[in-house]
Short mmCIF file of C-alpha atoms in Angstrom, two decimals:
data_model
loop_
_atom_site.label_atom_id
_atom_site.label_comp_id
_atom_site.label_asym_id
_atom_site.label_seq_id
_atom_site.Cartn_x
_atom_site.Cartn_y
_atom_site.Cartn_z
CA HIS A 281 11.56 35.53 -10.00
CA ASP A 282 11.19 34.41 -6.40
CA LEU A 283 8.72 31.57 -6.94
CA PRO A 284 10.20 31.12 -9.66
CA ILE A 285 7.89 31.36 -12.67
CA SER A 286 10.62 30.49 -15.15
CA GLU A 287 8.42 30.71 -18.27
CA ASN A 288 8.14 34.46 -17.64
CA PHE A 289 11.87 35.05 -17.18
CA ASN A 290 12.27 36.34 -20.75
CA ALA A 291 9.69 39.05 -20.10
CA LEU A 292 11.34 39.85 -16.78
CA ALA A 293 14.78 40.05 -18.42
CA LYS A 294 13.56 42.65 -20.94
CA LEU A 295 12.86 45.10 -18.11
CA ILE A 296 16.63 45.70 -18.00
CA SER A 297 16.12 48.75 -20.19
CA ASN A 298 14.42 50.47 -17.23
CA ALA A 299 17.49 51.52 -15.23
CA SER A 300 15.38 53.76 -12.97
CA ALA A 301 13.53 50.85 -11.35
CA SER A 302 14.20 50.15 -7.68
CA ASN A 303 17.28 48.11 -6.77
CA PRO A 304 15.30 45.04 -5.59
CA VAL A 305 13.59 44.95 -9.00
CA ILE A 306 16.79 45.60 -10.96
CA ARG A 307 18.63 42.90 -9.02
CA ARG A 308 16.00 40.34 -10.10
CA VAL A 309 15.94 41.61 -13.67
CA LEU A 310 19.72 41.26 -13.88
CA ASN A 311 19.51 37.80 -12.37
CA ALA A 312 16.91 36.74 -14.94
CA ASN A 313 19.33 37.72 -17.70
CA PHE A 314 22.17 35.97 -15.89
CA ARG A 315 20.22 32.75 -15.51
CA LEU A 316 18.88 32.73 -19.08
CA GLY A 317 22.51 32.94 -20.13
CA THR A 318 22.51 33.58 -23.90
CA LYS A 319 24.82 35.97 -25.73
CA GLU A 320 21.91 38.43 -25.96
CA HIS A 321 21.48 38.39 -22.21
CA ALA A 322 25.19 38.80 -21.50
CA TRP A 323 25.27 41.85 -23.77
CA ALA A 324 22.19 43.24 -22.03
CA ILE A 325 23.98 42.94 -18.68
CA ALA A 326 27.11 44.62 -20.08
CA ARG A 327 25.01 47.40 -21.61
CA PHE A 328 23.36 47.99 -18.23
CA ALA A 329 26.75 48.04 -16.48
CA SER A 330 27.91 50.76 -18.88
CA ASN A 331 24.82 52.92 -18.21
CA LYS A 332 26.03 55.95 -16.22
CA ASN A 333 22.46 56.68 -15.10
CA ALA A 334 22.11 53.30 -13.36
CA ASP A 335 22.79 52.83 -9.66
CA GLU A 336 26.48 52.06 -9.03
CA LEU A 337 25.72 49.14 -6.72
CA MET A 338 23.66 47.47 -9.44
CA ARG A 339 26.31 48.22 -12.06
CA LEU A 340 28.84 46.45 -9.84
CA GLU A 341 26.45 43.51 -9.51
CA ALA A 342 26.15 43.35 -13.32
CA ILE A 343 29.94 43.35 -13.76
CA ASP A 344 30.33 40.58 -11.20
CA MET A 345 27.75 38.50 -13.06
CA LEU A 346 29.89 38.71 -16.18
CA LYS A 347 33.00 37.86 -14.17
CA THR A 348 31.39 34.65 -12.84
CA TRP A 349 29.51 33.87 -16.06
CA ALA A 350 31.33 30.64 -16.90
CA THR A 351 31.06 29.01 -13.47
CA PRO A 352 27.93 30.37 -11.76
CA SER A 353 27.29 29.50 -8.14
CA SER A 354 24.68 26.84 -7.40
CA ARG A 355 23.11 29.34 -5.01
CA ASP A 356 20.73 31.89 -6.48
CA ARG A 357 22.40 35.34 -6.49
CA VAL A 358 19.35 37.08 -5.03
CA LEU A 359 17.67 34.60 -2.71
CA GLY A 360 20.49 32.23 -1.85
CA ASP A 361 18.23 29.27 -2.69
CA TRP A 362 19.74 26.13 -4.22
CA ARG A 363 19.18 26.68 -7.94
CA PRO A 364 22.13 25.06 -9.77
CA MET A 365 23.08 26.25 -13.24
CA LYS A 366 25.18 24.61 -15.93
CA GLN A 367 28.65 25.90 -16.74
CA ARG A 368 28.88 27.92 -19.93
CA SER A 369 31.40 29.57 -22.20
CA SER A 370 33.37 32.49 -20.78
CA GLU A 371 33.76 33.83 -24.33
CA ILE A 372 30.17 35.10 -24.27
CA ALA A 373 30.85 37.30 -21.23
CA ALA A 374 34.27 38.34 -22.56
CA SER A 375 32.79 39.53 -25.86
CA ALA A 376 30.09 41.48 -23.99
CA ILE A 377 32.66 43.29 -21.84
CA GLN A 378 34.93 43.89 -24.82
CA ASN A 379 32.11 45.54 -26.79
CA PHE A 380 31.37 48.06 -24.01
CA LEU A 381 34.92 48.31 -22.60
CA PRO A 382 35.59 52.05 -23.21
CA THR A 383 32.35 53.08 -21.49
CA LEU A 384 32.77 50.57 -18.69
CA LEU A 385 36.23 51.96 -17.91
CA SER A 386 34.99 55.57 -17.73
CA GLY A 387 33.16 55.08 -14.42
CA SER A 388 34.24 55.54 -10.81
CA PRO A 389 37.48 53.97 -9.47
CA LYS A 390 35.39 51.22 -7.87
CA LEU A 391 33.71 50.40 -11.18
CA THR A 392 37.00 50.54 -13.06
CA LYS A 393 38.55 48.08 -10.62
CA ALA A 394 35.57 45.73 -10.98
CA VAL A 395 35.80 45.86 -14.78
CA ILE A 396 39.54 45.15 -14.72
CA ASP A 397 39.00 42.24 -12.32
CA ALA A 398 36.27 40.78 -14.54
CA ALA A 399 38.20 41.27 -17.77
CA THR A 400 41.32 39.75 -16.21
CA GLU A 401 39.35 36.76 -14.92
CA LEU A 402 37.99 36.25 -18.42
CA LYS A 403 41.52 36.56 -19.92
CA LEU A 404 40.41 39.49 -22.07
CA LYS A 405 43.68 40.69 -23.62
CA GLU A 406 42.04 43.93 -24.74
CA ILE A 407 42.26 45.14 -21.14
CA GLU A 408 46.07 44.90 -21.23
CA PRO A 409 46.81 48.48 -22.45
CA THR A 410 44.49 49.86 -19.78
CA VAL A 411 46.09 48.03 -16.87
CA LYS A 412 49.56 48.91 -18.14
CA ASN A 413 48.63 52.59 -18.26
CA ILE A 414 47.09 52.50 -14.77
CA PHE A 415 50.21 50.89 -13.35
CA ALA A 416 52.63 53.17 -15.20
CA ASN A 417 50.88 56.37 -14.09
CA SER A 418 52.53 57.19 -10.76
CA THR A 419 49.82 59.74 -9.96
CA ASN A 420 47.25 56.94 -9.58
CA ASP A 421 46.64 55.73 -6.04
CA GLY A 422 48.70 52.79 -4.77
CA PRO A 423 45.87 50.23 -4.44
CA SER A 424 44.75 50.86 -8.04
CA ARG A 425 48.28 50.41 -9.34
CA ALA A 426 48.70 47.26 -7.22
CA ASP A 427 45.50 45.82 -8.70
CA ALA A 428 46.77 46.69 -12.16
CA LEU A 429 50.06 44.90 -11.46
CA ARG A 430 48.20 41.76 -10.37
CA ALA A 431 46.09 41.96 -13.52
CA MET A 432 49.24 42.24 -15.63
CA ALA A 433 50.54 39.08 -13.97
CA THR A 434 47.32 37.20 -14.68
CA LEU A 435 47.44 38.33 -18.30
CA ASN A 436 51.15 37.44 -18.43
CA VAL A 437 52.14 40.64 -20.22
CA LYS A 438 55.53 41.01 -21.89
CA GLU A 439 58.52 41.78 -19.62
CA LEU A 440 56.39 40.91 -16.60
CA LYS A 441 59.27 39.71 -14.41
CA GLN A 442 61.30 42.88 -14.96
CA THR A 443 58.26 44.99 -14.14
CA ILE A 444 57.64 43.09 -10.90
CA LEU A 445 61.29 43.27 -9.83
CA LYS A 446 61.23 47.03 -10.36
CA ALA A 447 57.90 47.35 -8.53
CA VAL A 448 59.44 45.81 -5.39
CA ASN A 449 61.08 49.21 -4.81
CA ASP A 450 58.05 51.31 -5.80
CA LYS A 451 57.16 54.34 -3.68
CA SER A 452 53.75 52.85 -2.86
CA PRO A 453 53.50 50.25 -0.06
CA ALA A 454 50.49 48.66 -1.79
CA VAL A 455 52.49 48.15 -5.00
CA ARG A 456 55.47 46.76 -3.08
CA ILE A 457 53.17 44.30 -1.30
CA ALA A 458 51.73 43.06 -4.60
CA ALA A 459 55.17 42.79 -6.20
CA ARG A 460 56.63 40.74 -3.33
CA ASP A 461 53.74 38.32 -3.44
CA LEU A 462 53.95 37.92 -7.21
CA ILE A 463 57.69 37.35 -7.34
CA PHE A 464 57.56 34.88 -4.45
CA LYS A 465 55.09 32.76 -6.41
CA THR A 466 57.35 32.61 -9.46
CA ASP A 467 60.89 32.89 -8.06
CA PRO A 468 61.15 32.43 -4.26
CA GLY A 469 64.92 32.85 -4.31
CA ALA A 470 64.67 36.25 -5.95
CA ALA A 471 61.95 37.24 -3.48
CA ARG A 472 63.99 36.62 -0.30
CA LYS A 473 65.64 40.04 -0.13
CA ALA A 474 62.34 41.78 -0.91
CA LEU A 475 60.51 39.81 1.79
CA GLU A 476 63.22 40.60 4.34
CA ALA A 477 62.65 44.26 3.54
CA GLY A 478 58.92 43.68 3.95
CA VAL A 479 59.09 42.10 7.42
CA ASN A 480 61.36 44.93 8.56
CA SER A 481 59.30 47.73 7.01
CA GLU A 482 58.03 50.63 9.10
CA ASN A 483 54.66 50.17 7.39
CA VAL A 484 52.32 47.83 9.31
CA ALA A 485 50.45 46.65 6.21
CA GLU A 486 53.73 45.75 4.51
CA ARG A 487 54.95 43.73 7.47
CA GLN A 488 51.67 41.84 7.80
CA ALA A 489 51.42 41.19 4.05
CA ALA A 490 55.02 39.95 3.92
CA TYR A 491 54.25 37.33 6.57
CA ALA A 492 51.06 36.35 4.73
CA THR A 493 53.15 35.80 1.60
CA ILE A 494 55.80 33.83 3.51
CA GLY A 495 53.14 31.63 5.09
CA SER A 496 51.44 30.90 1.78
CA THR A 497 54.03 28.39 0.54
CA PRO A 498 56.34 26.13 2.57
CA ASN A 499 59.76 26.14 0.89
CA GLY A 500 63.37 26.73 1.83
CA VAL A 501 63.09 30.51 1.71
CA SER A 502 59.89 30.74 3.75
CA LYS A 503 61.15 28.28 6.38
CA LYS A 504 64.36 30.24 6.89
CA LEU A 505 62.58 33.59 7.07
CA ILE A 506 59.93 32.40 9.52
CA ALA A 507 62.51 30.69 11.73
CA GLN A 508 64.38 33.99 11.97
CA SER A 509 61.16 35.83 12.75
CA MET A 510 60.22 33.33 15.46
CA GLN A 511 63.60 33.96 17.11
CA ARG A 512 62.83 37.69 17.09
CA LEU A 513 59.35 37.01 18.48
CA LEU A 514 60.75 34.96 21.37
CA ALA A 515 63.21 37.77 22.05
CA GLY A 516 60.38 40.34 22.15
CA LYS A 517 61.65 42.15 19.04
CA VAL A 518 58.58 41.82 16.81
CA PRO A 519 56.14 44.80 16.91
CA ALA A 520 52.88 44.06 18.73
CA ASP A 521 50.85 44.75 15.58
CA THR A 522 52.66 41.99 13.67
CA ARG A 523 53.11 39.21 16.25
CA LEU A 524 49.94 37.41 15.24
CA ASP A 525 51.10 37.42 11.60
CA VAL A 526 54.38 35.73 12.58
CA ILE A 527 52.49 33.08 14.55
CA LEU A 528 50.01 32.40 11.74
CA ALA A 529 52.78 32.11 9.17
CA ALA A 530 54.77 29.78 11.44
CA ASN A 531 51.74 27.54 11.97
CA SER A 532 51.18 27.45 8.23
CA ILE A 533 54.80 26.57 7.39
CA GLY A 534 55.19 23.95 10.14
CA GLY A 535 58.15 21.60 10.39
CA LYS A 536 59.80 20.26 13.53
CA PRO A 537 62.14 23.23 14.27
CA ILE A 538 59.38 25.80 13.79
CA ARG A 539 56.90 23.78 15.87
CA ALA A 540 59.49 23.77 18.67
CA GLN A 541 59.72 27.56 18.47
CA LEU A 542 55.93 27.83 18.59
CA ALA A 543 55.86 25.56 21.65
CA ALA A 544 58.43 27.78 23.34
CA TYR A 545 56.32 30.82 22.57
CA GLU A 546 53.16 29.20 23.97
CA LYS A 547 55.09 28.22 27.12
CA SER A 548 56.04 31.87 27.62
CA LEU A 549 52.37 32.88 27.86
CA GLU A 550 50.54 33.13 31.16
CA ALA A 551 49.05 29.64 31.28
CA ALA A 552 46.48 30.42 33.97
CA ASN A 553 45.00 33.32 32.03
CA PRO A 554 42.46 32.10 29.41
CA ILE A 555 42.88 35.35 27.47
CA SER A 556 46.57 34.60 26.81
CA LYS A 557 46.04 32.62 23.61
CA TYR A 558 44.25 35.64 22.14
CA ILE A 559 46.63 38.31 23.44
CA GLU A 560 48.21 38.98 20.04
CA CYS A 561 44.79 40.00 18.70
CA LYS A 562 44.89 43.32 20.57
CA GLU A 563 47.00 45.21 18.05
CA GLY A 564 47.31 45.37 14.28
CA GLY A 565 43.74 44.79 13.15
CA ASN A 566 42.06 46.33 10.15
CA ALA A 567 39.03 48.40 11.18
CA ALA A 568 37.41 48.27 7.72
CA ARG A 569 37.50 44.48 7.68
CA GLY A 570 36.25 44.49 11.27
CA ALA A 571 33.25 46.59 10.24
CA THR A 572 32.38 44.02 7.58
CA ILE A 573 32.53 41.27 10.21
CA PHE A 574 30.36 43.27 12.62
CA PHE A 575 27.65 44.18 10.11
CA GLU A 576 27.72 41.27 7.66
CA LYS A 577 29.23 38.04 9.03
CA GLY A 578 26.20 35.83 9.53
CA ALA A 579 27.89 33.41 11.96
CA VAL A 580 28.24 36.16 14.56
CA TYR A 581 25.95 38.95 13.25
CA CYS A 582 26.90 41.42 15.99
CA MET A 583 24.44 44.06 14.81
CA ARG A 584 21.48 41.82 15.71
CA CYS A 585 22.08 42.73 19.35
CA HIS A 586 24.29 45.83 19.28
CA LYS A 587 23.58 49.24 17.85
CA ILE A 588 26.10 51.60 16.28
CA GLU A 589 24.57 55.00 15.67
CA ASP A 590 21.25 54.14 13.98
CA ARG A 591 22.09 50.58 12.86
CA GLY A 592 21.51 47.43 14.88
CA GLY A 593 19.54 46.00 17.78
CA GLU A 594 19.15 46.89 21.45
CA VAL A 595 19.65 43.57 23.23
CA GLY A 596 23.23 44.54 24.09
CA PRO A 597 24.96 47.85 24.83
CA ASN A 598 25.07 50.65 22.29
CA LEU A 599 28.64 50.56 20.93
CA SER A 600 28.72 53.91 19.15
CA GLN A 601 31.41 55.28 21.51
CA ILE A 602 32.88 52.05 22.88
CA GLY A 603 36.36 52.88 21.52
CA LYS A 604 36.46 56.08 23.54
CA GLU A 605 35.22 54.41 26.71
CA LYS A 606 37.21 51.16 26.73
CA ASP A 607 40.76 50.04 25.99
CA ARG A 608 41.78 47.20 23.69
CA GLN A 609 42.19 44.75 26.55
CA TYR A 610 38.56 45.22 27.58
CA LEU A 611 37.34 44.94 23.98
CA LEU A 612 39.28 41.71 23.45
CA GLU A 613 37.93 40.21 26.69
CA ALA A 614 34.38 41.23 25.76
CA ILE A 615 34.69 39.25 22.52
CA VAL A 616 36.43 36.09 23.74
CA MET A 617 35.22 36.04 27.39
CA PRO A 618 31.89 37.91 27.43
CA ASP A 619 30.98 36.75 30.96
CA ALA A 620 34.08 38.49 32.33
CA ALA A 621 33.15 41.88 30.88
CA ILE A 622 29.39 42.35 31.21
CA ALA A 623 28.41 45.96 30.66
CA LYS A 624 26.56 47.68 33.47
CA ASN A 625 22.76 47.47 33.08
CA PHE A 626 23.12 44.63 30.58
CA GLU A 627 23.30 41.73 33.01
CA THR A 628 20.93 38.91 32.16
CA VAL A 629 17.89 38.45 34.42
CA MET A 630 16.48 34.94 34.88
CA VAL A 631 12.86 34.60 36.02
CA ASP A 632 10.66 31.59 36.88
CA THR A 633 6.90 32.22 37.11
CA ASP A 634 4.18 30.38 39.02
CA ASP A 635 2.79 28.82 35.83
CA GLY A 636 6.03 26.90 35.25
CA LEU A 637 7.52 29.19 32.61
CA SER A 638 11.10 30.51 32.58
CA PHE A 639 12.31 33.74 31.03
CA ARG A 640 15.77 35.11 30.35
CA GLY A 641 16.73 38.52 29.03
CA ILE A 642 18.17 41.97 29.59
CA LEU A 643 16.27 44.20 32.01
CA LYS A 644 14.61 46.93 29.95
CA SER A 645 12.52 48.50 32.71
CA GLU A 646 10.90 47.75 36.05
CA ASP A 647 8.26 49.33 38.27
CA GLU A 648 6.22 48.16 41.26
CA THR A 649 4.04 45.81 39.20
CA THR A 650 5.85 44.89 35.97
CA LEU A 651 9.22 43.56 34.86
CA VAL A 652 10.12 44.15 31.20
CA LEU A 653 12.86 42.07 29.57
CA ILE A 654 14.47 42.01 26.12
CA THR A 655 15.11 38.39 25.17
CA PRO A 656 18.20 37.18 23.24
CA GLU A 657 15.88 37.04 20.20
CA ALA A 658 15.26 40.80 20.63
CA LYS A 659 11.65 40.29 21.74
CA VAL A 660 10.19 42.46 24.50
CA ILE A 661 8.24 40.59 27.16
CA SER A 662 6.35 41.99 30.16
CA ILE A 663 6.01 39.90 33.31
CA ASP A 664 3.56 40.54 36.13
CA LYS A 665 5.75 40.68 39.24
CA GLU A 666 3.09 38.93 41.32
CA THR A 667 3.59 35.80 39.19
CA ILE A 668 7.36 35.64 39.79
CA GLU A 669 8.43 32.74 42.00
CA GLN A 670 12.17 33.06 41.52
CA ARG A 671 14.46 35.73 40.14
CA GLY A 672 18.23 35.82 39.69
CA ASN A 673 21.06 37.15 37.60
CA GLY A 674 22.51 35.10 34.77
CA LYS A 675 25.56 35.33 32.55
CA SER A 676 26.13 37.69 29.65
CA SER A 677 23.51 37.58 26.93
CA MET A 678 26.35 37.42 24.43
CA PRO A 679 27.01 33.76 23.45
CA ALA A 680 30.09 32.43 25.23
CA ASP A 681 31.09 30.35 22.21
CA LEU A 682 30.84 33.24 19.74
CA VAL A 683 34.62 33.23 19.40
CA LYS A 684 34.44 29.77 17.79
CA ASN A 685 33.00 31.42 14.69
CA LEU A 686 35.91 33.83 14.35
CA SER A 687 39.50 33.29 13.24
CA LEU A 688 42.29 34.99 15.18
CA SER A 689 42.67 37.51 12.36
CA GLU A 690 38.95 38.27 12.47
CA ILE A 691 39.08 38.78 16.23
CA ARG A 692 41.93 41.24 15.73
CA ASP A 693 40.00 43.10 13.03
CA LEU A 694 36.90 43.25 15.22
CA VAL A 695 38.93 44.73 18.10
CA ALA A 696 40.32 47.35 15.72
CA PHE A 697 36.85 48.27 14.49
CA LEU A 698 35.41 48.60 17.99
CA LYS A 699 38.39 50.70 19.07
CA SER A 700 37.76 53.01 16.10
CA LEU A 701 34.29 53.86 17.48
CA ASP A 702 35.44 56.86 19.47
CA LYS A 703 33.37 59.78 18.17
#
């Protein structure tokens, strides 16, 4: 697989019947079937996804392969190498899912959602009764019913508009959020009242989602709503957890009057304080999204240097209890201005030795003869103190330009995640 030895892919693909193999092996076996791309291989993937004895993570991978069957990425799913594939018929994947649909829908909520997403993407009408039933059952959780409503819209089920209009007043915030977004896309005029209710909701997620919907399309309704919200922002009447959403929506909508309001807002900030332009990132973040950024976003890859419980590196401070120890202001400054908030015992030491070499890192330990540093690359180096010609303190080991790789929303989510680390 990894070389690849493509003439042996058929033999590799046949190992899909061994669901008990390790995940690294199964991932490659699934990918061999995905890349070979015949009807037989699509059905093999669907059969694996319906196997209740298989690992759930690999079942989800199999379902996603079928979802993206028609337009596969040019990047290899396992290695990320550039291995382009031709586009192919979505009907092959649709027929595979359809054949195993009852079994596929009998798994966990996460698997059910993945199957519905894939079937909806493939325009598989056979999924319609299922999504209707999920939405109609008020005992189902809100997010599942919201996903079902979106699927119904994609499938363009009968009486869709009436269903969406009714869903705007649903008891679930998640359903109301989905309904507002859907109706705004089809009938902005009819959505105005619902969006006004959204921006004034007591539910943070509803308020934020309403502004995301408003900012998605510049039209008469969105311009009027965002202009009103900017007036409230300038008057200090927008909750702290939603101010960033108003600003982002206003920037997205644009137009001379709204740009003037944004300029007035920026003028109200403390110009001399470099943290001011990030101040609205303190409140309203999503800790779950922040965790994904911390552990998975390659452009920042926080866990390379920081440890949380048993995950991560040791170049920077252990953050397992940072939320208990520090307030949001400190956390925000540590992200956007790391040199202003260097944790004690994590100052960078800079050393020049008599052989012309220079070293930079966090002080790990020191005795009478040896200085031990942890470099920004997480390497441990020992330096004979007799060879040191010059020693001084440097700036934070955290890159000062890290913030360039994060959007304002991502900064807010990262603050929320760090603040949640309080156990």
